PDB file of C-alpha atoms and ligand atoms in Angstrom:
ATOM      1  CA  UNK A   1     -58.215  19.557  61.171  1.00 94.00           C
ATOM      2  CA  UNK A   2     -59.252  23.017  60.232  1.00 97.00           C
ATOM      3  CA  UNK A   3     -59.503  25.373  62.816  1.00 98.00           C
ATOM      4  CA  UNK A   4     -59.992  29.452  63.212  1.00 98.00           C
ATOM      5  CA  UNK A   5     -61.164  31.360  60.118  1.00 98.00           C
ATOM      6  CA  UNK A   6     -57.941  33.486  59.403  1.00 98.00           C
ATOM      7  CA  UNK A   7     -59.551  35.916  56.831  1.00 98.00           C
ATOM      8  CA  UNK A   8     -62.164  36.007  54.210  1.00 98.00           C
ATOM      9  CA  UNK A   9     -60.918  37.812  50.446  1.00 98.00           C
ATOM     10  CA  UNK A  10     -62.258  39.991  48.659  1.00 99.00           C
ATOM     11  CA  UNK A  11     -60.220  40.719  44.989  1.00 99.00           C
ATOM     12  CA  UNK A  12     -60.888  43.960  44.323  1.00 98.00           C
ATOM     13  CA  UNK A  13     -59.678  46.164  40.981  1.00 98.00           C
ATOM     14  CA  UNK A  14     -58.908  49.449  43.129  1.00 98.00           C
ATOM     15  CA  UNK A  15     -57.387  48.060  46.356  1.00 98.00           C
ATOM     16  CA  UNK A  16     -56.800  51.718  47.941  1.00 98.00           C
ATOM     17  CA  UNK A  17     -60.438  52.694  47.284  1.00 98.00           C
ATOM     18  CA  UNK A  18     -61.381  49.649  49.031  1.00 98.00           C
ATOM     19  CA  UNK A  19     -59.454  50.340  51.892  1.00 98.00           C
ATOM     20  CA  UNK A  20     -60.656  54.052  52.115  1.00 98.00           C
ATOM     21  CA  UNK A  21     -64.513  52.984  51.895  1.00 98.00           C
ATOM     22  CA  UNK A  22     -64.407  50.816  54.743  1.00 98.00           C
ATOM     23  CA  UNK A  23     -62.133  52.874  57.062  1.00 98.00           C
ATOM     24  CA  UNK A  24     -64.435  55.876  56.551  1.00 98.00           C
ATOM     25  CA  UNK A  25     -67.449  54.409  55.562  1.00 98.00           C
ATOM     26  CA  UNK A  26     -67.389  51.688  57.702  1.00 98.00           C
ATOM     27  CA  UNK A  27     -64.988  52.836  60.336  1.00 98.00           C
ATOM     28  CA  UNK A  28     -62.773  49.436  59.710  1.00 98.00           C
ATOM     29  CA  UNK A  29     -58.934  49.722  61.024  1.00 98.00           C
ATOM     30  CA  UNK A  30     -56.948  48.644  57.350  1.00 98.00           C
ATOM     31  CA  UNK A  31     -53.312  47.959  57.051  1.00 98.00           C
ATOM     32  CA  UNK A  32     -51.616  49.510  54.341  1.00 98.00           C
ATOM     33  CA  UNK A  33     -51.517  47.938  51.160  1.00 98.00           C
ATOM     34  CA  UNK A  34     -48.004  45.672  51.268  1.00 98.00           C
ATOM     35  CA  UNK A  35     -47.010  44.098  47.678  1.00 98.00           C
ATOM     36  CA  UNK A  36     -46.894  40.409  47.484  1.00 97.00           C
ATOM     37  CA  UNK A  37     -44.981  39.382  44.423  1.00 97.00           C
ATOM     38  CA  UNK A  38     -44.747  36.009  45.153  1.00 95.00           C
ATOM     39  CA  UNK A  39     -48.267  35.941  45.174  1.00 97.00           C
ATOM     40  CA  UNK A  40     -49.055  38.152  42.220  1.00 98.00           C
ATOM     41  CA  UNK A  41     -51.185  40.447  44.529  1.00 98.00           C
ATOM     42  CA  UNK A  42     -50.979  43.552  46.720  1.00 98.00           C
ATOM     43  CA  UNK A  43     -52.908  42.963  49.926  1.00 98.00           C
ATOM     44  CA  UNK A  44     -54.637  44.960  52.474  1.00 98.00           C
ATOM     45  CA  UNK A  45     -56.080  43.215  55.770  1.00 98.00           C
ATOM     46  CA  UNK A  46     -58.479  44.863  57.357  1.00 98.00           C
ATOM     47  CA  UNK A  47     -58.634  44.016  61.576  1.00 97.00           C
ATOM     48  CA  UNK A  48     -61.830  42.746  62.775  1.00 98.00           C
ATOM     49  CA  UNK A  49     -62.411  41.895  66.481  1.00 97.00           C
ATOM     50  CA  UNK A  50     -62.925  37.866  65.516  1.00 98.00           C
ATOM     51  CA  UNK A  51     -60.971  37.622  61.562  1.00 98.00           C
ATOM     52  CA  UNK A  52     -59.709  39.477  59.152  1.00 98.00           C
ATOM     53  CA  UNK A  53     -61.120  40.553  55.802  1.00 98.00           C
ATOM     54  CA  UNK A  54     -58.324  40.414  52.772  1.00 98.00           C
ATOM     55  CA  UNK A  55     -58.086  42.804  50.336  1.00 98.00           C
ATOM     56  CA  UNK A  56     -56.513  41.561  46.976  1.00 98.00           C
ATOM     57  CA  UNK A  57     -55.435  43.658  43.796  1.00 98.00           C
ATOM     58  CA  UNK A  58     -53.625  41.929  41.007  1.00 98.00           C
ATOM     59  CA  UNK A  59     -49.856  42.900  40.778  1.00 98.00           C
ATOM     60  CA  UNK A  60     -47.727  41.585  37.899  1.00 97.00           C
ATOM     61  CA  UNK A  61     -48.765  40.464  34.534  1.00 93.00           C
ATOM     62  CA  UNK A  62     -49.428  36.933  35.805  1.00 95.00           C
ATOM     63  CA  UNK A  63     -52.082  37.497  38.754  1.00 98.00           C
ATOM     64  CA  UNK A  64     -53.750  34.542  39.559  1.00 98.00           C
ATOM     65  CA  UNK A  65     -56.791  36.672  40.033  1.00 98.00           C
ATOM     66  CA  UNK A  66     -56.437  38.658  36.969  1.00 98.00           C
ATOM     67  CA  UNK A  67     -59.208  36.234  35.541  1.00 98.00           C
ATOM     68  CA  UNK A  68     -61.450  36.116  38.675  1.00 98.00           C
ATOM     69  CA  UNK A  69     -61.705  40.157  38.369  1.00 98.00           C
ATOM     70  CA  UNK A  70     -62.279  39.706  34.685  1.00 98.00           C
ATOM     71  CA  UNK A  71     -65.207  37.748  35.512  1.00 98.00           C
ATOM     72  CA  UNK A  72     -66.220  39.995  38.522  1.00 98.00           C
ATOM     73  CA  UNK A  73     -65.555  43.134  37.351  1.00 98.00           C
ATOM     74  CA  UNK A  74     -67.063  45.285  40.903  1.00 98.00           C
ATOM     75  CA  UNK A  75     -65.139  42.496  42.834  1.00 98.00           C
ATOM     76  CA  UNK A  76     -66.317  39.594  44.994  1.00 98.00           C
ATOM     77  CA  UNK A  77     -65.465  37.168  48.030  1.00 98.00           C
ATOM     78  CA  UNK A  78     -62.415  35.398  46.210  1.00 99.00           C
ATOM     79  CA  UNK A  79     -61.564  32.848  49.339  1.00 98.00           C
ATOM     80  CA  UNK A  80     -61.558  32.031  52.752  1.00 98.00           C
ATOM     81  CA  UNK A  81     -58.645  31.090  54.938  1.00 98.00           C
ATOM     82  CA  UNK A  82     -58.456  27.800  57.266  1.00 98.00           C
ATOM     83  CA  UNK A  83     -55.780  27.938  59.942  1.00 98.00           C
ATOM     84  CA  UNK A  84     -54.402  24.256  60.541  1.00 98.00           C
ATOM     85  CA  UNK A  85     -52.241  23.278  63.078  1.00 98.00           C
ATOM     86  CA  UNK A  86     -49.440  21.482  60.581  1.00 98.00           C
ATOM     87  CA  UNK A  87     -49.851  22.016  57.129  1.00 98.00           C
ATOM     88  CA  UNK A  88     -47.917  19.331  55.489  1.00 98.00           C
ATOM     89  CA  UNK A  89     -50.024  16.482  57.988  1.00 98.00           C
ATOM     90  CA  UNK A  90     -52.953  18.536  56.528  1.00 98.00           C
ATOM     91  CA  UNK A  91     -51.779  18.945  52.826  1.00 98.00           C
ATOM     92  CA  UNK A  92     -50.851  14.890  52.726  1.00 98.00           C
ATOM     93  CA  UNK A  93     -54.321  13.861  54.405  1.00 98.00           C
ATOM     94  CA  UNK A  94     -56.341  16.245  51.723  1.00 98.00           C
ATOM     95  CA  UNK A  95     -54.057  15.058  48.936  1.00 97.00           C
ATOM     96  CA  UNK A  96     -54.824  10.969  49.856  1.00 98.00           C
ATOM     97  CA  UNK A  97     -58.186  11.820  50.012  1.00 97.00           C
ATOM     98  CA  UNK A  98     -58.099  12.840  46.405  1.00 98.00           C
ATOM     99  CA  UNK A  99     -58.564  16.838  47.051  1.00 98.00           C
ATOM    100  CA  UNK A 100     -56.266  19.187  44.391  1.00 98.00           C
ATOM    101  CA  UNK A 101     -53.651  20.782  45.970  1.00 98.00           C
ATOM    102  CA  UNK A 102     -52.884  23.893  43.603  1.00 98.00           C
ATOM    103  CA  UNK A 103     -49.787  25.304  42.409  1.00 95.00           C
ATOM    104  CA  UNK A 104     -46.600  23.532  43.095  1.00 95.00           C
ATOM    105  CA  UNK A 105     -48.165  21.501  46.052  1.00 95.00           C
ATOM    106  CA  UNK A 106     -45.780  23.060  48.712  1.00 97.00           C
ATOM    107  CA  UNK A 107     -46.506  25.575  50.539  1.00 98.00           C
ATOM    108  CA  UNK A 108     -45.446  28.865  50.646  1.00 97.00           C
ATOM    109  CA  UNK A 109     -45.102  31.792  52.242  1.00 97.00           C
ATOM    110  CA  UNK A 110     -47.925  34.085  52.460  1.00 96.00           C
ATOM    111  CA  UNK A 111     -49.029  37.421  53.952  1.00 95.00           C
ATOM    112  CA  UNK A 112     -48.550  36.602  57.360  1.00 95.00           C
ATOM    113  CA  UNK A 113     -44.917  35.034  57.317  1.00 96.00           C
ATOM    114  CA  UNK A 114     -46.279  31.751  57.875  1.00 98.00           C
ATOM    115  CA  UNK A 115     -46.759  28.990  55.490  1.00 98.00           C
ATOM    116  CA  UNK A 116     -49.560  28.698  53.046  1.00 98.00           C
ATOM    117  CA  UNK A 117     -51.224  26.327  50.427  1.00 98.00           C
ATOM    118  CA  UNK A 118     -54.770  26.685  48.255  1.00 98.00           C
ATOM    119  CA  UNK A 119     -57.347  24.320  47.150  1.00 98.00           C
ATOM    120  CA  UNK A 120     -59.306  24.308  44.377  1.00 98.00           C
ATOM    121  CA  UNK A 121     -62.805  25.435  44.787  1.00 98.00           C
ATOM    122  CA  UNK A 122     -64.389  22.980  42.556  1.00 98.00           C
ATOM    123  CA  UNK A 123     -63.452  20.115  45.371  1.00 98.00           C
ATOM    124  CA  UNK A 124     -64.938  22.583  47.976  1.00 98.00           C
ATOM    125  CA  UNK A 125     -68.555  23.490  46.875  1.00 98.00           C
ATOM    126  CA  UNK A 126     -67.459  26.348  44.853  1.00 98.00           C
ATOM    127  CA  UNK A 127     -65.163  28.079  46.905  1.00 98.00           C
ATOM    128  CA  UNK A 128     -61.243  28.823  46.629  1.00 98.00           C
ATOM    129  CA  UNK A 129     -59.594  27.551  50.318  1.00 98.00           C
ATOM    130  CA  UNK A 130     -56.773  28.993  51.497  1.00 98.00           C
ATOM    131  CA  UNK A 131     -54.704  27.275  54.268  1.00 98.00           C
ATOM    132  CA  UNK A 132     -52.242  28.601  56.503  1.00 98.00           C
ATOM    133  CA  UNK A 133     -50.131  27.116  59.093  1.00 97.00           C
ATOM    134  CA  UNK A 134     -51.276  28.135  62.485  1.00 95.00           C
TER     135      UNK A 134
HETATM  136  C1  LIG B 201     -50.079  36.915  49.933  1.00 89.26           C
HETATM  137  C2  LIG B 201     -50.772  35.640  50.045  1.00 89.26           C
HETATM  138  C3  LIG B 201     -52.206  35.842  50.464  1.00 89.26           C
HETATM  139  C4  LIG B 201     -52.392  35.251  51.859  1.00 89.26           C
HETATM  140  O1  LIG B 201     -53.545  35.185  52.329  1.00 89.26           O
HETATM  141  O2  LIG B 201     -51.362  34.929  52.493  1.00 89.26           O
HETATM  142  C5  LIG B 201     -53.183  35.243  49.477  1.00 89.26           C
HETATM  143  O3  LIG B 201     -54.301  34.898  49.809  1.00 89.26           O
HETATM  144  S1  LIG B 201     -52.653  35.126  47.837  1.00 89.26           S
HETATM  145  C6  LIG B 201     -54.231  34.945  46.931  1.00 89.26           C
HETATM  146  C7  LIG B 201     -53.996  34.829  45.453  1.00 89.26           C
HETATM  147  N1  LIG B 201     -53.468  33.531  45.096  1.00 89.26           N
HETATM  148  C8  LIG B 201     -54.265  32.509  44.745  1.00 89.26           C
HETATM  149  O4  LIG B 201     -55.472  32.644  44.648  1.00 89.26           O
HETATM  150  C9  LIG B 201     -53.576  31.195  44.466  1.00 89.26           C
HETATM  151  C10 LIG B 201     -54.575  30.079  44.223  1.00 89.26           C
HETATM  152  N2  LIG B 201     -55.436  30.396  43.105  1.00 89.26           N
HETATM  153  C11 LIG B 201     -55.244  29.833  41.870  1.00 89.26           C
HETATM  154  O5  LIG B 201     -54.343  29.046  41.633  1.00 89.26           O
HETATM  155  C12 LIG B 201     -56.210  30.281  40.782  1.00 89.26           C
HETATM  156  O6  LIG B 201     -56.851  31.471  41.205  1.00 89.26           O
HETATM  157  C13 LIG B 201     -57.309  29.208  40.481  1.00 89.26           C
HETATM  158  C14 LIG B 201     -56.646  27.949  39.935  1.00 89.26           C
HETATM  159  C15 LIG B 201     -58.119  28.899  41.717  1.00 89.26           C
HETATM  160  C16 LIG B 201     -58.244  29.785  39.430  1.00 89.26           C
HETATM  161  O7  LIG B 201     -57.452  30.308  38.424  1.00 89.26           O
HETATM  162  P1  LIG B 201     -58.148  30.858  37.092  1.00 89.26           P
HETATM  163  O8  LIG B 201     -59.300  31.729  37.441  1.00 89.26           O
HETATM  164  O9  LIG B 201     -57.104  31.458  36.219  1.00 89.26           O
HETATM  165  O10 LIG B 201     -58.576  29.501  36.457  1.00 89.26           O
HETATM  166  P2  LIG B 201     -59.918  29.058  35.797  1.00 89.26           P
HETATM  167  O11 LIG B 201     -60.617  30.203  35.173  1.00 89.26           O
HETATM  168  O12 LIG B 201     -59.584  27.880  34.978  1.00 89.26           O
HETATM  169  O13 LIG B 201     -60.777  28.578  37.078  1.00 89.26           O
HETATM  170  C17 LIG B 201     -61.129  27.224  37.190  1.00 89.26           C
HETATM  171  C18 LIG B 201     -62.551  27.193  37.721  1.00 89.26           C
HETATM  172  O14 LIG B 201     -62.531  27.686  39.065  1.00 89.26           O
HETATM  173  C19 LIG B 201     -63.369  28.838  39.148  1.00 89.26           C
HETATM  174  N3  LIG B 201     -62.721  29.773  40.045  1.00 89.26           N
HETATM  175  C20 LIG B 201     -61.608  30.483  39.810  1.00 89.26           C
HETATM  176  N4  LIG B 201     -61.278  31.234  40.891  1.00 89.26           N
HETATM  177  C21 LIG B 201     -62.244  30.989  41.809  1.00 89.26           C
HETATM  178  C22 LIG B 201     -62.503  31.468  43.117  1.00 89.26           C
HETATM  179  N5  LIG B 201     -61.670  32.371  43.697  1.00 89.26           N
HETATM  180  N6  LIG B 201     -63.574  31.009  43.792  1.00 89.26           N
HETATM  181  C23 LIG B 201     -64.409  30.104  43.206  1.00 89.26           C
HETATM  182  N7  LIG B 201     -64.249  29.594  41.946  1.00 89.26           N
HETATM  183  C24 LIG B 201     -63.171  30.052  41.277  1.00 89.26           C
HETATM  184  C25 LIG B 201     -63.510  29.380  37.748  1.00 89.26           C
HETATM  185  O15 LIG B 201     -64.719  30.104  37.641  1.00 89.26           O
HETATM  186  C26 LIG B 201     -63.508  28.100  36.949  1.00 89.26           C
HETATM  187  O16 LIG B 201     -64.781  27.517  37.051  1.00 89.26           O
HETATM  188  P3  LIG B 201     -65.609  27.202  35.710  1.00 89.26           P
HETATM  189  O17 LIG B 201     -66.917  26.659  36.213  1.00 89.26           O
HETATM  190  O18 LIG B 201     -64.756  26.204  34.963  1.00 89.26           O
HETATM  191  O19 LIG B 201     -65.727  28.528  34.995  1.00 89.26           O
HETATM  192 CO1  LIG B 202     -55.443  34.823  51.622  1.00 89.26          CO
END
């Protein structure tokens, strides 16, 4: 069911300095940062030849990774993204199989214009999964 690795996160408290470290420190191509209020983050992507590596700064009062940055003040790898080829076939199999679907349960649209649900990282070994719609 799960197929390419669309990007890895990292949440970050200082999204520009993280884009500015690894375009000059590490020579990385980064997009610039694009507010997602839907989301209750601003996000940066950063182009690698295989993925892509997600920055994430909380926007809005209600930033669902307000507490994660609390917890991690420098930062940290907040989740990975699983492209699937239909999300809803996926969404229903994970949900029969007893797997937490978070939020609302339908999907919705994320950074790339395409649709996008998360899982919660206790059912997956300790880490947050991200799916989006091929
Ligand atoms: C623009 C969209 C973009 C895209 O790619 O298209 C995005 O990626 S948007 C990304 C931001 N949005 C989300 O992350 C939505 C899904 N996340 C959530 O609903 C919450 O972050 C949630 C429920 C995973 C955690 O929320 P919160 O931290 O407020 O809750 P708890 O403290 O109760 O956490 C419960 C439990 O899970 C552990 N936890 C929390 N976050 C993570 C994480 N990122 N990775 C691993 N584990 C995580 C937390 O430590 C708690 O564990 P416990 O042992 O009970 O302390
Ligand atoms: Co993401």
């Amino acid at each position: 069911m799960i197929g390419r690795l669309n990007h890895v996160a990292i949440a970050v408290k200082d999204i520009a300095k993280a884009s500015a470290t690894y375009r000059d420190t590490l020579g990385a191509t980064v997009s610039a940062a694009t507010p997602q209020p839907d989301h209750g983050v601003t996000v940066v992507f950063v182009e690698l030849p295989n993925t892509k590596i997600e920055f994430l700064e909380p926007l809005g009062a209600d930033s669902p990774i307000a507490k994660f940055l609390e917890k991690n003040p420098d930062g940290g790898i907040h989740h990975v993204c699983y492209e699937v080829d239909d999300i809803i076939v996926a969404r229903d199999k994970l949900k029969a199989e007893g797997a937490r679907v978070l939020g609302s349960g339908e999907p919705k649209i994320g950074a790339h214009g395409k649709p996008v649900l998360f899982l919660h990282p206790k059912d997956f070994f300790g880490t947050l999964v991200e799916l989006e719609q091929a």
